[in-house]
Coordinates of C-alpha atoms and ligand atoms in Angstrom, one line a residue:
X217 CA 36.3 -2.1 5.3
X218 CA 34.3 1.1 5.6
X219 CA 31.5 0.8 8.2
X220 CA 28.0 1.4 7.1
X221 CA 25.8 4.1 8.7
X222 CA 24.2 3.2 12.0
X223 CA 20.8 4.3 10.7
X224 CA 20.7 1.1 8.6
X225 CA 20.5 -1.1 11.7
X226 CA 17.4 0.8 12.8
X227 CA 15.5 -0.5 9.8
X228 CA 13.4 -3.7 10.3
X229 CA 13.7 -6.7 8.1
X230 CA 11.8 -6.1 4.8
X231 CA 9.7 -9.2 4.6
X232 CA 9.1 -9.2 0.8
X233 CA 12.8 -8.9 0.3
X234 CA 13.4 -12.6 1.1
X235 CA 10.4 -14.3 -0.6
X236 CA 11.5 -14.2 -4.3
X237 CA 14.6 -16.2 -3.5
X238 CA 12.7 -18.5 -1.1
X239 CA 10.2 -19.2 -3.8
X240 CA 12.9 -20.0 -6.3
X241 CA 14.3 -22.6 -3.9
X242 CA 10.9 -24.2 -3.2
X243 CA 10.3 -24.5 -7.0
X244 CA 13.8 -26.0 -7.4
X245 CA 12.8 -28.6 -4.8
X246 CA 9.9 -29.5 -7.1
X247 CA 7.2 -27.9 -5.0
X248 CA 3.9 -26.7 -6.4
X249 CA 4.2 -23.2 -5.0
X250 CA 1.1 -20.9 -4.5
X251 CA 2.3 -17.4 -3.8
X252 CA -0.2 -15.4 -1.8
X253 CA 2.5 -13.1 -0.4
X254 CA 3.0 -9.8 -2.2
X255 CA 0.0 -7.7 -3.3
X256 CA 1.0 -8.4 -6.9
X257 CA -1.7 -9.9 -9.1
X258 CA -1.2 -12.2 -12.0
X259 CA -3.5 -10.1 -14.2
X260 CA -2.7 -8.1 -17.3
X261 CA -2.5 -4.3 -17.5
X262 CA -5.0 -2.4 -19.7
X263 CA -4.3 -3.2 -23.4
X264 CA -4.2 0.6 -24.2
X265 CA -1.4 1.0 -21.7
X266 CA 0.7 -1.7 -23.3
X267 CA 0.1 -0.3 -26.8
X268 CA 1.0 3.2 -25.6
X269 CA 4.1 2.0 -24.0
X270 CA 5.3 0.2 -27.1
X271 CA 4.6 3.2 -29.3
X272 CA 6.2 5.6 -26.9
X273 CA 9.3 3.4 -26.5
X274 CA 9.9 3.9 -30.3
X275 CA 9.8 7.7 -29.9
X276 CA 13.4 8.8 -29.1
X277 CA 12.2 11.9 -27.2
X278 CA 10.6 9.6 -24.6
X279 CA 14.0 8.1 -23.8
X280 CA 15.3 11.4 -22.5
X281 CA 15.3 12.6 -18.9
X282 CA 11.8 13.4 -17.5
X283 CA 13.1 15.6 -14.8
X284 CA 10.6 16.9 -12.2
X285 CA 8.1 18.0 -14.7
X286 CA 7.9 14.6 -16.5
X287 CA 5.3 14.2 -19.2
X288 CA 2.7 16.9 -19.3
X289 CA 0.2 14.4 -20.7
X290 CA 0.5 12.3 -17.5
X291 CA 0.0 15.2 -15.1
X292 CA -3.1 16.3 -17.1
X293 CA -4.5 12.7 -17.1
X294 CA -4.0 12.6 -13.3
X295 CA -5.9 15.9 -12.8
X296 CA -8.7 14.6 -15.0
X297 CA -8.9 11.4 -12.9
X298 CA -9.0 13.3 -9.6
X299 CA -11.8 15.4 -11.1
X300 CA -13.8 12.5 -12.6
X301 CA -13.4 10.2 -9.6
X302 CA -13.6 12.5 -6.6
X303 CA -14.9 15.8 -8.1
X304 CA -11.7 17.5 -7.0
X305 CA -9.7 20.1 -8.9
X306 CA -6.0 20.1 -8.8
X307 CA -3.5 22.1 -10.8
X308 CA -1.5 19.6 -12.9
X309 CA 1.7 21.5 -12.6
X310 CA 1.9 22.8 -9.0
X311 CA -0.4 20.4 -7.0
X312 CA 0.6 17.0 -8.5
X313 CA 4.0 15.3 -8.2
X314 CA 4.6 12.3 -10.5
X315 CA 6.3 9.4 -8.6
X316 CA 8.3 6.3 -9.5
X317 CA 5.7 4.2 -7.8
X318 CA 3.9 5.6 -4.8
X319 CA 6.4 3.8 -2.5
X320 CA 9.1 6.1 -3.7
X321 CA 7.2 9.2 -2.6
X322 CA 5.9 7.7 0.6
X323 CA 9.5 6.8 1.6
X324 CA 10.8 10.2 0.7
X325 CA 8.1 12.3 2.3
X326 CA 9.8 12.1 5.8
X327 CA 13.0 13.6 4.3
X328 CA 11.0 16.6 3.3
X329 CA 9.2 17.0 6.7
X330 CA 10.8 15.2 9.6
X331 CA 13.8 16.5 11.5
X332 CA 16.0 14.8 14.1
X333 CA 13.7 13.6 16.9
X334 CA 10.4 14.5 15.2
X335 CA 7.8 11.8 15.8
X336 CA 5.9 10.1 13.1
X337 CA 2.8 8.1 14.0
X338 CA 2.9 4.7 12.3
X339 CA -0.1 2.4 12.3
X340 CA 1.0 -1.1 13.0
X341 CA 0.6 -3.5 11.3
X342 CA 1.3 -1.3 8.3
X343 CA 3.1 -0.7 5.1
X344 CA 6.8 -0.8 6.0
X345 CA 7.8 2.3 3.8
X346 CA 6.4 4.5 6.6
X347 CA 8.9 3.2 9.2
X348 CA 11.7 3.0 6.6
X349 CA 11.2 6.6 5.4
X350 CA 11.0 7.8 9.0
X351 CA 14.2 6.0 10.1
X352 CA 16.2 7.1 7.0
X353 CA 15.2 10.7 7.8
X354 CA 16.2 10.3 11.5
X355 CA 12.7 10.7 12.7
X356 CA 11.3 8.7 15.6
X357 CA 8.5 6.2 14.8
X358 CA 5.7 5.9 17.3
X359 CA 3.9 2.7 16.6
X360 CA 0.1 2.7 17.0
X361 CA -1.5 -0.7 17.2
X362 CA -4.3 -1.3 14.7
X363 CA -6.5 -4.0 16.3
X364 CA -10.1 -5.2 15.8
X365 CA -10.9 -3.6 19.2
X366 CA -10.2 -0.1 17.9
X367 CA -11.8 -0.7 14.5
X368 CA -8.2 -0.6 13.0
X369 CA -8.3 3.2 13.4
X370 CA -5.8 5.6 15.0
X371 CA -7.0 7.8 17.9
X372 CA -4.4 10.6 18.1
X373 CA -5.8 11.6 21.5
X374 CA -4.8 8.4 23.1
X375 CA -1.1 9.2 22.5
X376 CA 1.0 10.4 25.5
X377 CA 0.9 14.2 25.5
X378 CA 4.7 14.6 25.1
X379 CA 4.7 12.3 22.1
X380 CA 1.8 14.2 20.5
X381 CA 3.6 17.5 21.1
X382 CA 6.5 16.2 19.0
X383 CA 4.4 14.6 16.3
X384 CA 5.1 15.9 12.8
X385 CA 3.6 13.2 10.5
X386 CA 0.7 10.8 10.8
X387 CA 0.6 8.1 8.1
X388 CA -2.9 6.7 7.3
X389 CA -3.9 4.1 4.7
X390 CA -7.5 3.1 4.0
X391 CA -8.5 0.8 2.5
X392 CA -5.8 -0.6 4.6
X393 CA -2.9 -2.9 3.9
X394 CA -2.7 -5.5 5.6
X395 CA -5.9 -5.4 7.7
X396 CA -8.3 -4.5 4.7
X397 CA -10.1 -2.1 7.1
X398 CA -11.9 0.9 5.7
X399 CA -12.3 4.3 7.4
X400 CA -15.7 5.9 7.9
X401 CA -15.9 9.4 6.5
X402 CA -16.8 10.7 10.0
X403 CA -13.5 9.3 11.3
X404 CA -11.6 11.0 8.4
X405 CA -13.3 14.3 9.3
X406 CA -12.3 14.0 12.9
X407 CA -8.7 13.1 12.1
X408 CA -8.3 16.1 9.6
X409 CA -9.6 18.4 12.3
X410 CA -7.1 17.1 14.9
X411 CA -4.2 17.3 12.4
X412 CA -5.1 20.9 11.7
X413 CA -5.3 21.8 15.4
X414 CA -2.0 20.0 16.1
X415 CA -0.2 21.1 12.9
X416 CA 0.5 17.5 11.9
X417 CA 1.1 16.5 8.3
X418 CA -1.4 13.8 7.3
X419 CA 0.2 11.5 4.8
X420 CA -2.8 9.7 3.3
X421 CA -1.9 6.6 1.4
X422 CA -4.7 5.8 -1.0
X423 CA -3.0 3.0 -3.0
X424 CA -6.3 0.9 -2.9
X425 CA -8.8 3.7 -3.7
X426 CA -10.1 1.8 -6.7
X427 CA -10.0 -1.7 -5.4
X428 CA -13.3 -1.9 -3.5
X429 CA -16.3 -4.1 -3.4
X430 CA -20.0 -4.3 -2.7
X431 CA -20.7 -0.7 -3.8
X432 CA -18.1 0.8 -1.5
X433 CA -16.3 3.8 -3.0
X434 CA -13.2 4.8 -1.0
X435 CA -13.0 8.6 -0.6
X436 CA -10.0 10.9 -1.2
X437 CA -8.9 12.6 2.0
X438 CA -9.5 15.9 0.1
X439 CA -13.3 15.2 0.1
X440 CA -13.0 16.3 3.8
X441 CA -13.1 20.1 4.3
X442 CA -9.9 21.6 5.4
X443 CA -7.8 18.6 4.3
X444 CA -5.9 20.7 1.8
X445 CA -4.3 22.6 4.8
X446 CA -2.7 19.5 6.2
X447 CA -2.7 16.5 3.9
X448 CA -0.8 15.0 1.1
X449 CA -2.4 12.0 -0.7
X450 CA -0.5 9.2 -2.4
X451 CA -1.9 7.3 -5.4
X452 CA -0.6 4.3 -7.3
X453 CA -1.0 2.9 -10.8
X454 CA 0.0 -0.5 -9.4
X455 CA -3.0 -2.1 -7.9
X456 CA -5.7 -0.4 -10.0
X457 CA -4.3 -1.3 -13.4
X458 CA -2.2 -4.4 -12.6
X459 CA 0.9 -2.3 -13.3
X460 CA 3.0 -3.1 -10.1
X461 CA 6.3 -3.5 -12.0
X462 CA 5.9 -0.4 -14.1
X463 CA 6.6 1.9 -11.2
X464 CA 4.3 4.9 -11.5
X465 CA 2.2 6.8 -9.1
X466 CA 1.7 10.4 -7.8
X467 CA 1.3 12.6 -4.8
X468 CA -1.3 15.3 -4.7
X469 CA -2.0 18.2 -2.4
X470 CA -1.7 22.0 -2.0
X471 CA 1.2 23.6 -3.8
X472 CA 2.8 24.5 -0.5
X473 CA 2.6 21.0 0.9
X474 CA 3.8 19.0 -2.2
X475 CA 6.6 21.4 -3.2
X476 CA 9.1 20.1 -0.5
X477 CA 8.6 16.5 -1.8
X478 CA 9.3 17.7 -5.3
X479 CA 12.4 19.4 -4.1
X480 CA 13.8 16.2 -2.4
X481 CA 13.1 14.3 -5.6
X482 CA 15.1 16.7 -7.7
X483 CA 18.2 15.4 -5.8
X484 CA 17.4 11.7 -5.7
X485 CA 15.8 10.9 -9.1
X486 CA 15.2 12.3 -12.5
X487 CA 11.6 11.0 -13.1
X488 CA 10.0 7.8 -14.3
X489 CA 10.6 6.6 -17.8
X490 CA 8.4 8.9 -19.9
X491 CA 7.0 6.0 -22.0
X492 CA 5.7 4.6 -18.7
X493 CA 4.2 8.0 -17.9
X494 CA 2.5 8.0 -21.3
X495 CA 1.2 4.5 -20.8
X496 CA -0.1 5.5 -17.3
X497 CA -1.9 8.5 -18.9
X498 CA -3.6 6.1 -21.3
X499 CA -4.6 3.7 -18.5
X500 CA -6.0 6.6 -16.4
X501 CA -8.1 7.8 -19.4
X502 CA -9.3 4.2 -20.0
X503 CA -10.3 3.8 -16.3
X504 CA -14.1 3.4 -16.9
X505 CA -13.6 0.7 -19.6
X506 CA -11.0 -1.3 -17.6
X507 CA -11.5 -1.0 -13.9
X508 CA -15.0 -2.3 -13.3
X509 CA -14.1 -5.6 -15.0
X510 CA -10.8 -5.9 -13.2
X511 CA -12.5 -5.3 -9.8
X512 CA -15.1 -8.0 -10.7
X513 CA -12.2 -10.5 -11.1
X514 CA -10.8 -9.5 -7.7
X515 CA -14.3 -9.8 -6.2
X516 CA -14.7 -13.3 -7.5
X517 CA -11.3 -14.2 -5.9
X518 CA -12.2 -12.5 -2.7
X519 CA -15.4 -14.5 -2.4
X520 CA -13.6 -17.7 -3.3
X521 CA -10.9 -17.0 -0.7
X522 CA -13.2 -16.1 2.1
X523 CA -15.4 -19.1 1.5
X524 CA -12.4 -21.5 1.2
X525 CA -10.6 -20.2 4.3
X526 CA -13.7 -20.4 6.3
X527 CA -14.4 -24.0 5.2
X528 CA -10.9 -24.9 6.3
X529 CA -11.2 -23.7 9.9
X530 CA -10.3 -20.0 9.7
X531 CA -12.4 -17.1 10.8
X532 CA -12.4 -14.3 8.3
X533 CA -14.6 -11.4 7.1
X534 CA -15.2 -10.4 3.5
X535 CA -13.2 -7.2 3.1
X536 CA -14.8 -4.2 1.4
X537 CA -11.5 -3.2 -0.2
X538 CA -7.9 -4.2 -1.0
X539 CA -6.7 -7.6 -2.2
X540 CA -6.1 -9.0 1.2
X541 CA -7.6 -11.2 3.9
X542 CA -6.3 -10.5 7.4
X543 CA -6.9 -13.8 9.2
X544 CA -6.6 -14.4 12.9
X545 CA -4.8 -17.4 14.3
X546 CA -5.5 -19.4 17.5
X547 CA -3.5 -17.9 20.4
X548 CA -1.0 -20.7 20.7
X549 CA 0.2 -20.4 17.1
X550 CA 2.5 -17.6 16.2
X551 CA 2.1 -16.0 12.8
X552 CA 5.8 -16.7 12.0
X553 CA 5.5 -20.3 12.9
X554 CA 2.3 -20.8 10.9
X555 CA 3.6 -19.0 7.8
X556 CA 7.0 -20.8 7.9
X557 CA 5.3 -24.2 8.2
X558 CA 2.8 -23.5 5.5
X559 CA 5.6 -22.4 3.1
X560 CA 8.0 -25.2 3.9
X561 CA 5.6 -28.1 4.2
X562 CA 2.9 -27.1 1.8
X563 CA 4.5 -24.5 -0.6
X564 CA 2.0 -21.8 0.1
X565 CA 3.4 -18.3 0.7
X566 CA 1.4 -16.0 3.0
X567 CA 2.8 -13.1 5.1
X568 CA 3.0 -13.5 8.9
X569 CA 1.3 -10.6 10.7
X570 CA 4.4 -9.9 12.7
X571 CA 6.3 -9.0 9.5
X572 CA 4.1 -5.8 9.4
X573 CA 5.4 -4.9 12.9
X574 CA 4.7 -6.5 16.3
X575 CA 1.2 -5.1 16.3
X576 CA 0.4 -7.6 13.5
X577 CA 1.0 -10.7 15.7
X578 CA -1.9 -13.1 15.9
X579 CA -2.8 -12.7 12.2
X580 CA -1.6 -13.7 8.7
X581 CA -2.2 -12.0 5.4
X582 CA -3.4 -13.7 2.3
X583 CA -3.3 -11.8 -1.0
X584 CA -6.0 -12.9 -3.3
X585 CA -3.9 -12.6 -6.4
X586 CA -4.3 -16.0 -8.1
X587 CA -7.3 -17.8 -9.5
X588 CA -10.3 -19.0 -7.4
X589 CA -9.2 -22.5 -8.0
X590 CA -5.6 -21.9 -6.7
X591 CA -7.0 -20.0 -3.7
X592 CA -9.2 -23.0 -2.8
X593 CA -6.2 -25.3 -3.0
X594 CA -4.1 -22.9 -0.9
X595 CA -6.9 -22.7 1.7
X596 CA -7.0 -26.5 1.9
X597 CA -3.3 -26.7 2.5
X598 CA -3.5 -23.9 5.1
X599 CA -6.3 -25.9 6.8
X600 CA -4.0 -28.9 7.1
X601 CA -1.3 -26.9 8.7
X602 CA -3.8 -25.4 11.1
X603 CA -4.9 -28.8 12.1
X604 CA -1.4 -30.1 12.5
X605 CA -0.2 -27.2 14.6
X606 CA -3.4 -27.3 16.8
X607 CA -2.9 -31.0 17.5
X608 CA 0.7 -30.4 18.4
X609 CA -0.4 -27.7 21.0
Ligands
PLP123 C1 -0.4 0.6 1.5 C2 0.4 0.6 0.3 N1 0.9 1.8 -0.1 C3 1.7 1.9 -1.1 C4 2.1 0.8 -1.8 C5 3.1 1.0 -3.0 O1 2.7 0.8 -4.2 P1 3.5 1.3 -5.4 O2 4.9 1.7 -5.0 O3 3.6 0.1 -6.3 O4 2.8 2.4 -6.1 C6 1.7 -0.4 -1.5 C7 2.1 -1.6 -2.2 O5 1.9 -2.7 -1.8 C8 0.8 -0.5 -0.4 O6 0.4 -1.7 0.1

């Protein structure tokens, strides 16, 4: 039997890979499962996007290859969005790269920039596509622990000098998955400055830019002067418009920095289904009618989840962004043990902090992606598990 490439064994387990099957088994056992695992809400996409998809699917020209250009209408809608939302101008044809979901571009970016032995700085806990993309490109991940003590922020100057000298890419994501931390603008200014001095590509993952609460408006990295010299920003249709399964996103940045990503993509894909691009354009243009109401639904869920988990013995802050609570556990309970117990005994799926890398140990992640009532039920079940595991300690 042909042997597979050694690089595959350098990849960690992908936590969300196993949950759909696990969930199926629990339901088959008759359990009332509450799935707070993936950041994948049960809400509907904007009606205009659904209508546009249906209409576009009937147009035969939409079923043809999109190639790198894709649908002009989508590129132009992205440029309009960047202008309306962040007051930033980008050329739709040379400074925007349509993606098949932002994960696709985030995973491929290292192929465009990292060579054998180049270091990529990966915040941990973090989205696993950073480590996956790095490993597949034969780069060397340097894991940087995001902890409450450092405000969940990366300080490049605390890296060993020889590592910093070999660093090619820094991945940053705020509002952050899984910690829900946000980054002060002064921090972003200082990190852009250091990346420029050190010639490091700043991959800024802004998947949650529109999912923020209490008046907080997450910035684009390009609001920082000089960012266009070093940064590529990734955006997603998934979380903002409840379109996770549609697979659509984009990368944006200076022509020189995004062109290598577009080149890699010419050899690995031929663009997202153009009807999906048309629907995404419609969703972007309907942003102001759709997004505030959708965010209000998430806020209600956030508030219900925070209150319910607190009432059931957990310590958690109300996050200003994302759809996650990042909840600490008592020292004697590992995140894997707690999550396994909660799933097997109580049918509640949450993600153990350790599944986002060792730096995530001591926490678990709750996605507030179901109704307030189900969140309260999940918190009560989690509280029972906490009590049982604490008594057993
Ligand atoms: C931080 C972060 N970036 C990117 C993504 C990818 O989103 P998508 O590929 O659906 O655009 C996710 C999804 O969970 C995420 O949490």
